[in-house]
Coordinates of C-alpha atoms and ligand atoms in Angstrom, one line a residue:
M1 CA 319.2 125.1 54.9
I2 CA 317.9 123.5 51.6
Q3 CA 318.2 119.8 51.6
H4 CA 319.4 118.0 48.5
M5 CA 318.5 114.4 49.2
Q6 CA 316.2 112.7 46.7
N7 CA 312.6 112.7 47.2
F8 CA 312.0 109.0 46.8
P9 CA 308.4 108.1 47.3
L10 CA 308.0 104.9 49.4
R11 CA 305.6 103.0 47.1
V12 CA 305.0 99.2 47.4
S13 CA 305.8 98.8 43.6
E14 CA 309.4 99.4 44.6
I15 CA 309.3 96.2 46.7
I16 CA 308.2 93.9 43.9
D17 CA 310.6 95.6 41.4
Y18 CA 313.4 95.1 43.9
A19 CA 312.6 91.3 44.2
A20 CA 312.3 90.9 40.4
L21 CA 315.6 92.7 39.8
Q22 CA 317.8 91.3 42.6
H23 CA 316.2 87.9 43.2
P24 CA 314.4 87.1 39.9
D25 CA 314.8 83.3 40.1
R26 CA 314.0 82.9 43.8
K27 CA 311.5 80.1 43.9
I28 CA 307.8 80.6 44.8
F29 CA 305.9 77.4 45.3
G30 CA 302.1 77.4 45.8
R31 CA 299.2 75.0 46.1
S32 CA 297.0 76.3 43.4
I33 CA 293.2 76.5 43.8
E34 CA 292.9 74.3 40.7
G35 CA 294.8 71.6 42.6
P36 CA 298.4 71.0 41.7
I37 CA 301.4 72.5 43.5
I38 CA 303.0 75.0 41.1
E39 CA 306.4 76.7 40.9
T40 CA 307.2 80.3 39.9
N41 CA 309.6 83.1 40.9
W42 CA 309.7 86.8 41.6
R43 CA 310.4 87.6 38.0
D44 CA 307.1 86.0 36.8
I45 CA 305.1 87.3 39.8
Q46 CA 306.2 90.8 38.9
K47 CA 305.3 90.2 35.2
D48 CA 301.9 89.0 36.0
A49 CA 301.4 91.9 38.4
K50 CA 302.3 94.3 35.6
K51 CA 299.9 92.5 33.2
F52 CA 297.1 92.6 35.8
A53 CA 297.7 96.3 36.5
A54 CA 297.5 97.0 32.7
A55 CA 294.3 95.0 32.6
L56 CA 292.8 97.0 35.4
I57 CA 293.6 100.2 33.6
D58 CA 291.9 98.8 30.5
L59 CA 288.8 98.0 32.6
G60 CA 288.7 101.7 33.5
V61 CA 290.3 101.7 37.0
I62 CA 291.4 105.1 38.1
K63 CA 293.5 106.2 41.0
G64 CA 291.9 105.5 44.3
D65 CA 289.4 102.9 43.1
V66 CA 288.9 100.1 45.5
V67 CA 289.3 96.4 44.3
G68 CA 288.1 93.8 46.7
V69 CA 290.0 90.5 46.9
M70 CA 288.6 87.3 48.4
A71 CA 291.4 84.7 47.9
W72 CA 293.6 82.1 49.5
N73 CA 297.3 82.4 49.8
T74 CA 298.5 81.5 46.3
P75 CA 301.2 82.8 43.9
R76 CA 298.4 84.4 41.9
Q77 CA 297.3 86.3 45.0
L78 CA 300.9 87.7 45.2
S79 CA 300.6 89.1 41.6
V80 CA 297.2 90.6 42.5
W81 CA 298.7 92.0 45.8
Y82 CA 301.1 94.1 43.6
G83 CA 299.0 94.6 40.5
I84 CA 296.2 96.5 42.3
P85 CA 298.3 99.2 44.0
G86 CA 300.6 99.2 40.9
A87 CA 297.5 100.4 38.9
G88 CA 297.0 103.1 41.5
A89 CA 294.0 101.3 43.1
V90 CA 293.4 100.1 46.6
N91 CA 293.6 96.4 47.6
H92 CA 290.6 95.6 49.9
T93 CA 291.2 92.2 51.5
L94 CA 288.0 90.2 52.1
N95 CA 287.7 87.4 54.7
P96 CA 285.5 84.7 53.3
R97 CA 284.7 83.6 56.8
L98 CA 282.9 86.8 57.7
F99 CA 279.1 86.7 58.1
A100 CA 277.3 87.6 54.9
D101 CA 275.9 90.9 56.3
Q102 CA 279.4 91.9 57.4
L103 CA 280.7 91.3 53.9
V104 CA 277.9 93.3 52.4
Y105 CA 278.6 96.1 54.8
I106 CA 282.4 96.3 54.2
I107 CA 282.2 95.9 50.4
N108 CA 279.5 98.7 50.2
H109 CA 281.3 100.9 52.8
A110 CA 284.7 100.7 51.0
E111 CA 282.8 101.1 47.7
D112 CA 284.6 98.3 45.9
R113 CA 284.3 98.8 42.1
F114 CA 285.7 95.4 41.2
L115 CA 285.8 92.1 43.1
M116 CA 288.4 89.4 42.6
V117 CA 287.5 86.0 43.9
D118 CA 289.0 82.5 43.9
F119 CA 286.6 80.2 42.0
D120 CA 285.7 78.0 45.1
L121 CA 284.6 81.2 47.0
L122 CA 282.3 82.5 44.2
P123 CA 279.2 81.0 45.9
I124 CA 279.8 83.5 48.8
I125 CA 279.6 86.4 46.4
E126 CA 276.7 84.9 44.5
D127 CA 274.7 84.9 47.8
I128 CA 275.2 88.6 48.4
I129 CA 275.6 90.0 44.9
D130 CA 272.1 91.6 44.9
Q131 CA 273.0 93.7 48.0
L132 CA 276.3 95.0 46.6
T133 CA 275.7 98.6 45.5
T134 CA 279.0 99.6 44.0
V135 CA 280.5 96.5 42.4
E136 CA 280.7 96.7 38.6
K137 CA 282.5 93.5 37.6
I138 CA 283.7 90.3 39.2
I139 CA 287.0 88.7 38.2
V140 CA 287.4 85.0 38.9
M141 CA 291.0 84.2 39.7
T142 CA 291.4 81.2 37.4
D143 CA 291.8 80.1 33.8
R144 CA 289.0 79.5 31.3
S145 CA 288.8 75.8 31.9
H146 CA 288.0 76.3 35.6
M147 CA 285.5 79.0 35.3
P148 CA 282.5 77.9 37.3
D149 CA 278.9 78.1 36.1
S150 CA 277.3 81.0 37.9
K151 CA 274.1 82.9 38.2
I152 CA 276.2 86.1 37.8
N153 CA 276.4 87.3 34.2
D154 CA 279.6 88.6 32.6
L155 CA 282.1 87.1 35.0
L156 CA 285.6 87.9 33.9
C157 CA 288.4 85.3 33.8
Y158 CA 291.7 86.4 35.4
E159 CA 294.0 84.4 33.2
E160 CA 292.2 85.5 30.0
L161 CA 292.2 89.1 31.2
I162 CA 296.0 89.3 31.6
A163 CA 297.0 86.9 28.7
D164 CA 297.6 89.6 26.1
Q165 CA 298.6 92.5 28.4
P166 CA 302.2 93.9 28.3
D167 CA 304.5 92.7 31.0
D168 CA 306.4 96.0 31.0
F169 CA 303.6 98.2 32.3
N170 CA 304.8 101.4 33.9
W171 CA 303.4 101.4 37.5
I172 CA 301.1 104.2 38.3
T173 CA 303.2 106.6 40.4
G174 CA 302.2 109.1 43.0
D175 CA 302.6 110.3 46.5
E176 CA 303.7 107.8 49.1
N177 CA 300.8 108.8 51.3
E178 CA 298.2 107.6 48.8
A179 CA 296.0 104.7 49.9
C180 CA 297.4 101.2 49.1
G181 CA 295.2 98.7 50.9
I182 CA 292.3 98.6 53.2
C183 CA 291.5 96.0 55.8
Y184 CA 288.4 96.0 58.1
T185 CA 288.8 95.0 61.8
S186 CA 286.8 92.0 62.9
G187 CA 285.0 94.1 65.5
T188 CA 283.1 91.9 68.0
T189 CA 280.5 94.7 68.5
G190 CA 279.3 97.4 66.1
D191 CA 280.1 97.7 62.4
P192 CA 283.5 96.6 61.2
K193 CA 285.9 99.5 60.9
G194 CA 288.2 100.1 57.9
V195 CA 291.9 100.7 58.3
V196 CA 293.4 102.3 55.2
Y197 CA 297.1 101.6 54.8
T198 CA 299.3 103.9 52.6
H199 CA 302.2 103.0 50.3
R200 CA 304.4 104.7 52.9
S201 CA 303.0 102.9 56.0
N202 CA 303.2 99.5 54.3
T203 CA 306.8 100.1 53.1
L204 CA 308.0 101.4 56.5
H205 CA 306.2 98.7 58.3
A206 CA 307.8 95.9 56.2
L207 CA 311.2 97.6 56.6
S208 CA 310.8 97.4 60.4
A209 CA 309.3 93.8 60.2
V210 CA 312.3 92.3 58.4
A211 CA 314.9 93.5 61.0
P212 CA 316.9 91.0 63.0
D213 CA 315.1 91.7 66.3
M214 CA 311.7 91.3 64.5
L215 CA 311.2 88.5 61.9
D216 CA 314.9 88.4 61.0
V217 CA 314.3 87.2 57.4
S218 CA 316.6 87.3 54.4
S219 CA 317.1 85.9 50.9
N220 CA 318.2 82.7 52.5
D221 CA 314.8 82.0 53.9
R222 CA 311.8 80.2 52.4
I223 CA 308.8 81.8 54.0
M224 CA 305.3 80.3 54.3
P225 CA 302.5 82.6 55.4
V226 CA 299.9 80.3 56.8
V227 CA 298.1 83.3 58.1
P228 CA 295.8 84.4 55.2
L229 CA 296.7 87.6 53.5
F230 CA 293.1 88.7 54.2
H231 CA 293.9 88.7 58.0
A232 CA 295.3 92.0 59.3
N233 CA 297.3 92.9 56.2
G234 CA 298.7 89.4 56.0
W235 CA 301.0 90.2 58.9
S236 CA 303.0 92.2 56.3
I237 CA 304.6 89.0 55.0
A238 CA 303.7 89.6 51.3
Y239 CA 305.7 92.8 51.6
A240 CA 308.5 91.6 53.9
A241 CA 309.4 88.5 51.8
P242 CA 310.0 90.2 48.4
M243 CA 311.7 93.2 50.2
V244 CA 314.5 90.8 51.3
G245 CA 314.2 88.5 48.2
A246 CA 313.1 85.5 50.2
S247 CA 311.7 82.4 48.5
M248 CA 308.1 81.7 49.4
V249 CA 305.6 78.8 49.8
M250 CA 302.0 79.8 49.5
P251 CA 299.8 77.0 51.1
G252 CA 296.6 77.6 49.2
R253 CA 293.3 76.8 50.9
D254 CA 294.2 73.5 52.6
M255 CA 294.8 74.4 56.2
T256 CA 294.7 70.9 57.6
P257 CA 297.9 69.7 59.3
V258 CA 298.4 67.1 56.5
G259 CA 298.1 69.8 53.8
L260 CA 300.4 72.2 55.7
F261 CA 302.9 69.6 56.4
E262 CA 303.2 68.7 52.8
M263 CA 304.0 72.4 52.1
L264 CA 306.4 72.7 55.0
E265 CA 308.4 69.9 53.4
L266 CA 309.1 72.1 50.4
G267 CA 312.0 73.5 52.4
V268 CA 310.2 76.1 54.5
T269 CA 312.5 77.9 57.0
F270 CA 310.1 80.4 58.4
T271 CA 306.4 80.3 58.9
A272 CA 303.6 82.2 60.5
A273 CA 300.1 81.5 61.9
V274 CA 297.8 81.7 64.9
P275 CA 298.2 79.4 67.9
T276 CA 295.3 77.0 67.0
I277 CA 296.9 76.0 63.7
W278 CA 300.2 75.1 65.5
M279 CA 298.4 73.2 68.3
Q280 CA 296.8 71.0 65.6
M281 CA 300.1 70.7 63.7
L282 CA 302.0 69.6 66.9
Q283 CA 299.4 67.0 67.5
H284 CA 299.8 65.7 64.0
L285 CA 303.6 65.6 64.2
D286 CA 303.4 63.7 67.6
D287 CA 300.8 61.2 66.3
N288 CA 302.7 60.4 63.2
N289 CA 306.3 60.6 64.5
L290 CA 307.2 63.4 62.0
R291 CA 310.0 65.8 62.0
L292 CA 310.5 69.4 60.6
P293 CA 314.1 69.3 59.3
T294 CA 314.2 72.6 57.4
L295 CA 312.0 74.8 59.6
E296 CA 314.0 77.2 61.8
R297 CA 311.5 79.8 63.1
V298 CA 307.8 80.2 63.5
I299 CA 306.0 83.4 64.4
I300 CA 302.9 82.9 66.4
G301 CA 300.4 85.7 67.1
G302 CA 296.9 86.9 66.8
A303 CA 296.1 85.3 70.1
S304 CA 298.2 84.4 73.1
C305 CA 300.4 81.4 72.5
P306 CA 300.5 78.9 75.4
R307 CA 303.8 78.1 77.0
S308 CA 303.3 74.4 76.2
V309 CA 303.2 75.1 72.5
I310 CA 306.4 77.2 72.6
D311 CA 308.2 74.7 74.7
K312 CA 307.3 71.7 72.5
F313 CA 308.2 73.5 69.2
Q314 CA 311.6 74.4 70.6
T315 CA 312.5 71.4 72.7
K316 CA 311.1 68.6 70.7
Y317 CA 311.2 69.9 67.2
G318 CA 314.1 72.4 67.3
V319 CA 312.0 75.3 65.9
Q320 CA 312.5 78.7 67.5
V321 CA 309.2 80.4 68.4
L322 CA 308.7 84.2 68.0
H323 CA 305.6 85.1 70.0
A324 CA 304.2 88.3 68.5
W325 CA 301.4 90.7 69.2
G326 CA 299.8 93.2 66.9
M327 CA 296.5 94.3 65.4
T328 CA 294.9 95.4 62.1
E329 CA 295.3 99.0 63.2
M330 CA 299.1 98.6 63.5
S331 CA 299.7 97.1 60.0
P332 CA 299.7 94.8 62.1
L333 CA 303.0 93.9 64.0
G334 CA 303.5 95.7 67.3
T335 CA 306.0 93.5 69.2
V336 CA 308.0 90.3 68.7
C337 CA 309.6 88.2 71.4
S338 CA 313.1 88.1 70.1
F339 CA 315.9 87.9 72.7
K340 CA 317.7 91.0 73.9
P341 CA 321.1 90.2 75.5
E342 CA 319.5 90.4 78.9
V343 CA 317.2 87.5 77.9
M344 CA 319.9 85.6 76.1
A345 CA 321.8 85.5 79.4
L346 CA 318.9 83.6 81.1
D347 CA 318.7 79.8 81.4
H348 CA 316.2 77.7 79.5
E349 CA 313.3 78.2 81.9
G350 CA 314.0 81.8 82.3
R351 CA 313.8 82.4 78.5
L352 CA 310.6 80.3 78.4
D353 CA 309.2 82.7 81.0
V354 CA 310.1 85.6 78.8
Q355 CA 308.4 84.0 75.8
G356 CA 305.1 84.2 77.7
T357 CA 305.4 87.9 76.9
V358 CA 304.9 89.2 73.4
G359 CA 308.4 90.7 73.3
H360 CA 309.4 94.3 72.6
A361 CA 308.6 96.9 70.1
P362 CA 310.9 97.8 67.1
F363 CA 311.9 101.2 66.1
M364 CA 308.8 103.2 64.9
I365 CA 306.4 101.7 67.3
N366 CA 306.0 103.6 70.6
L367 CA 304.1 102.0 73.4
K368 CA 302.9 103.1 76.8
I369 CA 300.5 101.8 79.5
T370 CA 298.1 104.0 81.4
D371 CA 295.6 103.7 84.3
D372 CA 291.9 104.4 83.7
A373 CA 292.6 108.1 84.4
G374 CA 295.1 108.2 81.6
N375 CA 298.2 108.4 83.9
D376 CA 301.4 106.7 82.6
L377 CA 302.2 103.5 84.5
P378 CA 305.8 102.4 85.2
W379 CA 307.6 99.7 83.2
D380 CA 308.0 97.4 86.2
G381 CA 306.5 94.2 84.9
E382 CA 303.8 94.5 87.6
S383 CA 301.6 97.5 86.8
Q384 CA 298.8 96.6 84.5
G385 CA 297.2 99.2 82.3
R386 CA 295.7 100.0 78.9
L387 CA 298.2 99.6 76.2
L388 CA 298.5 102.6 73.9
T389 CA 300.6 103.0 70.7
K390 CA 301.7 105.5 68.1
G391 CA 303.9 105.1 65.1
A392 CA 304.4 105.4 61.4
A393 CA 302.1 102.5 60.6
V394 CA 299.4 103.0 63.2
V395 CA 295.9 104.1 62.3
Q396 CA 295.1 107.8 62.7
R397 CA 291.4 107.6 61.7
Y398 CA 289.1 104.8 60.5
H399 CA 287.8 105.0 56.9
K400 CA 285.1 107.6 56.4
S401 CA 285.0 108.4 60.2
D402 CA 284.6 112.1 61.1
T403 CA 286.9 111.9 64.1
D404 CA 290.4 110.6 64.8
A405 CA 290.9 107.2 66.5
V406 CA 293.8 108.7 68.5
D407 CA 293.8 111.0 71.5
A408 CA 295.0 114.6 71.5
D409 CA 298.7 113.5 71.8
G410 CA 298.3 111.0 68.9
W411 CA 298.1 107.8 71.1
F412 CA 295.8 105.0 69.9
D413 CA 294.2 102.8 72.6
T414 CA 294.8 99.2 71.5
G415 CA 292.0 97.9 73.7
D416 CA 294.5 95.5 75.3
V417 CA 295.6 95.4 78.9
A418 CA 299.3 94.8 79.5
T419 CA 302.3 95.1 81.7
I420 CA 305.7 96.2 80.4
N421 CA 308.9 95.2 82.2
T422 CA 312.2 97.1 82.7
N423 CA 313.5 95.5 79.5
G424 CA 310.5 96.7 77.5
Y425 CA 308.9 93.2 77.2
V426 CA 305.1 93.4 77.0
R427 CA 302.8 90.9 78.6
I428 CA 299.3 91.0 77.2
T429 CA 297.0 90.1 80.1
D430 CA 293.6 90.7 78.4
R431 CA 291.4 92.6 76.1
S432 CA 290.1 95.4 78.3
K433 CA 286.6 94.2 77.8
D434 CA 287.5 90.6 78.8
V435 CA 289.5 91.3 81.9
I436 CA 287.8 89.6 84.9
K437 CA 287.2 92.0 87.8
S438 CA 286.9 90.3 91.1
G439 CA 286.7 92.2 94.4
G440 CA 288.4 95.3 92.9
E441 CA 291.3 93.2 91.5
W442 CA 291.9 92.1 87.9
I443 CA 292.3 88.5 86.9
S444 CA 294.0 87.7 83.6
S445 CA 291.8 85.5 81.5
I446 CA 294.8 84.8 79.1
E447 CA 297.0 83.5 81.9
L448 CA 294.2 81.2 83.2
E449 CA 293.7 79.9 79.7
N450 CA 297.3 79.3 78.9
C451 CA 297.8 77.4 82.1
A452 CA 294.8 75.1 81.4
V453 CA 296.0 74.4 77.9
G454 CA 299.2 73.1 79.5
H455 CA 297.2 69.9 80.4
P456 CA 297.7 67.4 77.5
L457 CA 293.9 66.6 77.3
V458 CA 292.9 70.3 77.0
A459 CA 292.5 71.3 73.4
E460 CA 291.2 74.8 74.1
A461 CA 290.3 76.9 77.1
A462 CA 288.4 80.2 77.6
A463 CA 288.2 82.0 81.0
I464 CA 285.4 84.5 81.5
G465 CA 284.0 86.5 84.3
I466 CA 280.5 85.6 85.5
P467 CA 278.6 88.3 87.5
H468 CA 278.7 87.7 91.2
P469 CA 276.7 89.5 93.9
K470 CA 279.6 90.0 96.3
W471 CA 282.8 90.0 94.2
D472 CA 281.4 91.7 91.1
E473 CA 282.7 88.9 88.8
R474 CA 284.2 85.5 89.4
P475 CA 286.2 83.5 86.8
I476 CA 285.1 80.2 85.3
L477 CA 287.0 78.1 82.7
V478 CA 285.3 76.6 79.7
I479 CA 287.2 73.7 78.2
V480 CA 287.2 71.7 75.0
A481 CA 288.7 68.3 75.6
A482 CA 291.3 66.8 73.3
G483 CA 289.5 63.5 72.8
Q484 CA 289.3 62.0 76.2
K485 CA 287.9 64.3 79.0
P486 CA 290.6 65.5 81.4
D487 CA 290.1 65.2 85.2
V488 CA 289.0 68.6 86.6
A489 CA 291.1 68.0 89.7
E490 CA 294.2 67.6 87.5
I491 CA 293.6 71.0 85.8
M492 CA 293.0 72.6 89.2
A493 CA 296.3 71.1 90.4
L494 CA 298.1 72.8 87.5
M495 CA 296.6 76.2 88.6
V496 CA 297.1 76.2 92.3
N497 CA 300.8 76.6 92.0
K498 CA 300.6 79.5 89.6
F499 CA 297.7 81.6 90.9
A500 CA 296.6 83.1 94.2
K501 CA 293.5 81.4 95.7
W502 CA 291.2 84.3 94.8
Q503 CA 292.3 84.1 91.1
L504 CA 291.4 80.4 90.7
P505 CA 288.2 79.7 88.7
D506 CA 285.1 79.0 90.6
D507 CA 284.0 76.4 88.1
I508 CA 285.4 74.3 85.2
I509 CA 282.9 73.2 82.6
F510 CA 283.2 71.4 79.3
M511 CA 281.8 72.2 75.9
D512 CA 282.1 70.4 72.6
E513 CA 283.1 73.6 70.9
I514 CA 283.9 77.2 71.9
P515 CA 282.6 79.9 69.5
H516 CA 285.1 81.7 67.4
T517 CA 285.2 85.0 65.4
A518 CA 285.8 85.0 61.6
T519 CA 289.5 85.6 62.3
G520 CA 289.8 82.5 64.5
K521 CA 289.8 84.2 67.9
I522 CA 287.7 82.9 70.8
S523 CA 284.5 85.0 70.8
K524 CA 283.8 85.7 74.4
L525 CA 280.7 87.6 73.4
L526 CA 279.1 84.5 71.8
L527 CA 280.4 82.3 74.6
R528 CA 278.7 84.4 77.2
Q529 CA 275.5 84.3 75.1
K530 CA 275.8 80.5 74.8
L531 CA 276.2 80.1 78.6
A532 CA 273.2 82.5 79.2
D533 CA 271.1 80.4 76.7
Q534 CA 272.0 77.3 78.7
G535 CA 270.9 79.0 81.9
Y536 CA 274.4 78.7 83.4
E537 CA 274.8 79.7 87.1
L538 CA 277.9 79.8 89.3
P539 CA 278.1 77.0 91.8
P540 CA 277.0 78.2 95.3
Ligands
AMP601 P1 293.2 91.7 64.9 O1 293.2 93.1 64.6 O2 292.0 91.0 64.4 O3 294.5 91.1 64.4 O4 293.2 91.5 66.5 C1 294.1 92.2 67.3 C2 294.0 91.7 68.7 O5 294.3 90.3 68.8 C3 294.9 92.4 69.7 O6 294.4 93.7 70.0 C4 294.9 91.4 70.8 O7 293.8 91.6 71.6 C5 294.9 90.1 70.1 N1 296.2 89.5 70.0 C6 297.1 89.5 69.0 N2 298.2 88.9 69.2 C7 298.1 88.5 70.5 C8 299.0 87.8 71.4 N3 300.2 87.3 71.0 N4 298.6 87.6 72.7 C9 297.4 88.0 73.1 N5 296.5 88.7 72.3 C10 296.9 88.9 71.0

């Protein structure tokens, strides 16, 4: 039978066009890199995106060219976010916190033709410019008066570039499966790997992200992505917000609790960041007796969120927490801990228990857990296995790889270890390479860490396995104190009720700082190195 429905390509330009048409005056606030907090709206974001797309075409950009962007979350960044794919090019997000050699690798590997950079980040590019093999021009995202002095000749000024361009540029059109963005995984070992999102995958992913059981956002929300757009596709928020016509607050580069609180006070109802940001924010709120009158929901992911953080946000500050899990390869949202009716029916403590899971998957994300031999494990909340996924916004193959990243049946191994319960709620227990194997059993490093962080004087905790002649590995806990040093016996007392004796750490040690990756996760690789350098040995 011939079908007669329209062939409507899912292109991200449709998203910004929708916002500009249906929600033109919805406010977008932002802390500009130049300093002041500015105000704009979707109409003007779209106009600037069109001007920028036109400017890119004038610069000679052709379909499929890659444009690297190293920028903080600002309104200008939103115009760039849509201007690049609107010109048919591919938006390559660059994390300024990567090591210089990783940046050189990913810029050369993705073959960026143009680089966009906030002016305060230009020194990072200056340091590596001699090693970049494909970059032709650098565009500094500011106006003429803020253009920095630089050893790089011929820098282009963004505001000058777009000033005289038409604001009615016709987006470059094409197939929905064309590349739209590229994001490299942080990769603790080996070279970073590029995930190329398509117009279709980004659109479908955002459609599933805005749903009630996911982010549940609408035009009545004011959304602040604290998570930088250069992390894991910006958690899809720069697509999800205009897709529903939400108002936005872009916090700029100031990630301090004071700076973020100032932005939250602009009427933010929904915000998103990794747990460490919120731990600092809660401390700041407590210390200064502050409240969050407009904030309704906060999505926390990227690393496991301790129960104490969830509880405090909800009980003391009246902000609902959505614990989420995902990864760059999944565009990135995989699960969100919203409440199915079975969970709604539980009491306060019961719901908090569930919030220790990362929730359930939406439509279009398929999940399963398997044992090491690849056999499916039951969804009983007990069986731990490798977490595999497939879906419309999950990677098939890394950029320029010769082989697929999925198995013969299309499943992608997330590298995480998890249980799934009868309600479909997923508990992430570890990265497969971080799981602590003691006497043939697995000990969850995440659960040990979350328990330790429940002590008010523990700022951060990392559990790792140390080789042991009899048990293979034994867990130890490394702790960063929040000011005053906590009593080891008190931390142990928190754990004895929650863990079997053989799961308890053999040692608790203190460090001034635990090493992190460029995306803010604890780097167990560097931590193990640090302990080895210090000649650490398990107590006898
Ligand atoms: P990235 O691609 O850099 O965003 O890293 C993805 C990885 O972060 C996942 O595979 C998990 O190991 C980890 N991760 C993300 N969210 C969570 C979470 N809520 N709990 C535990 N681990 C998480």
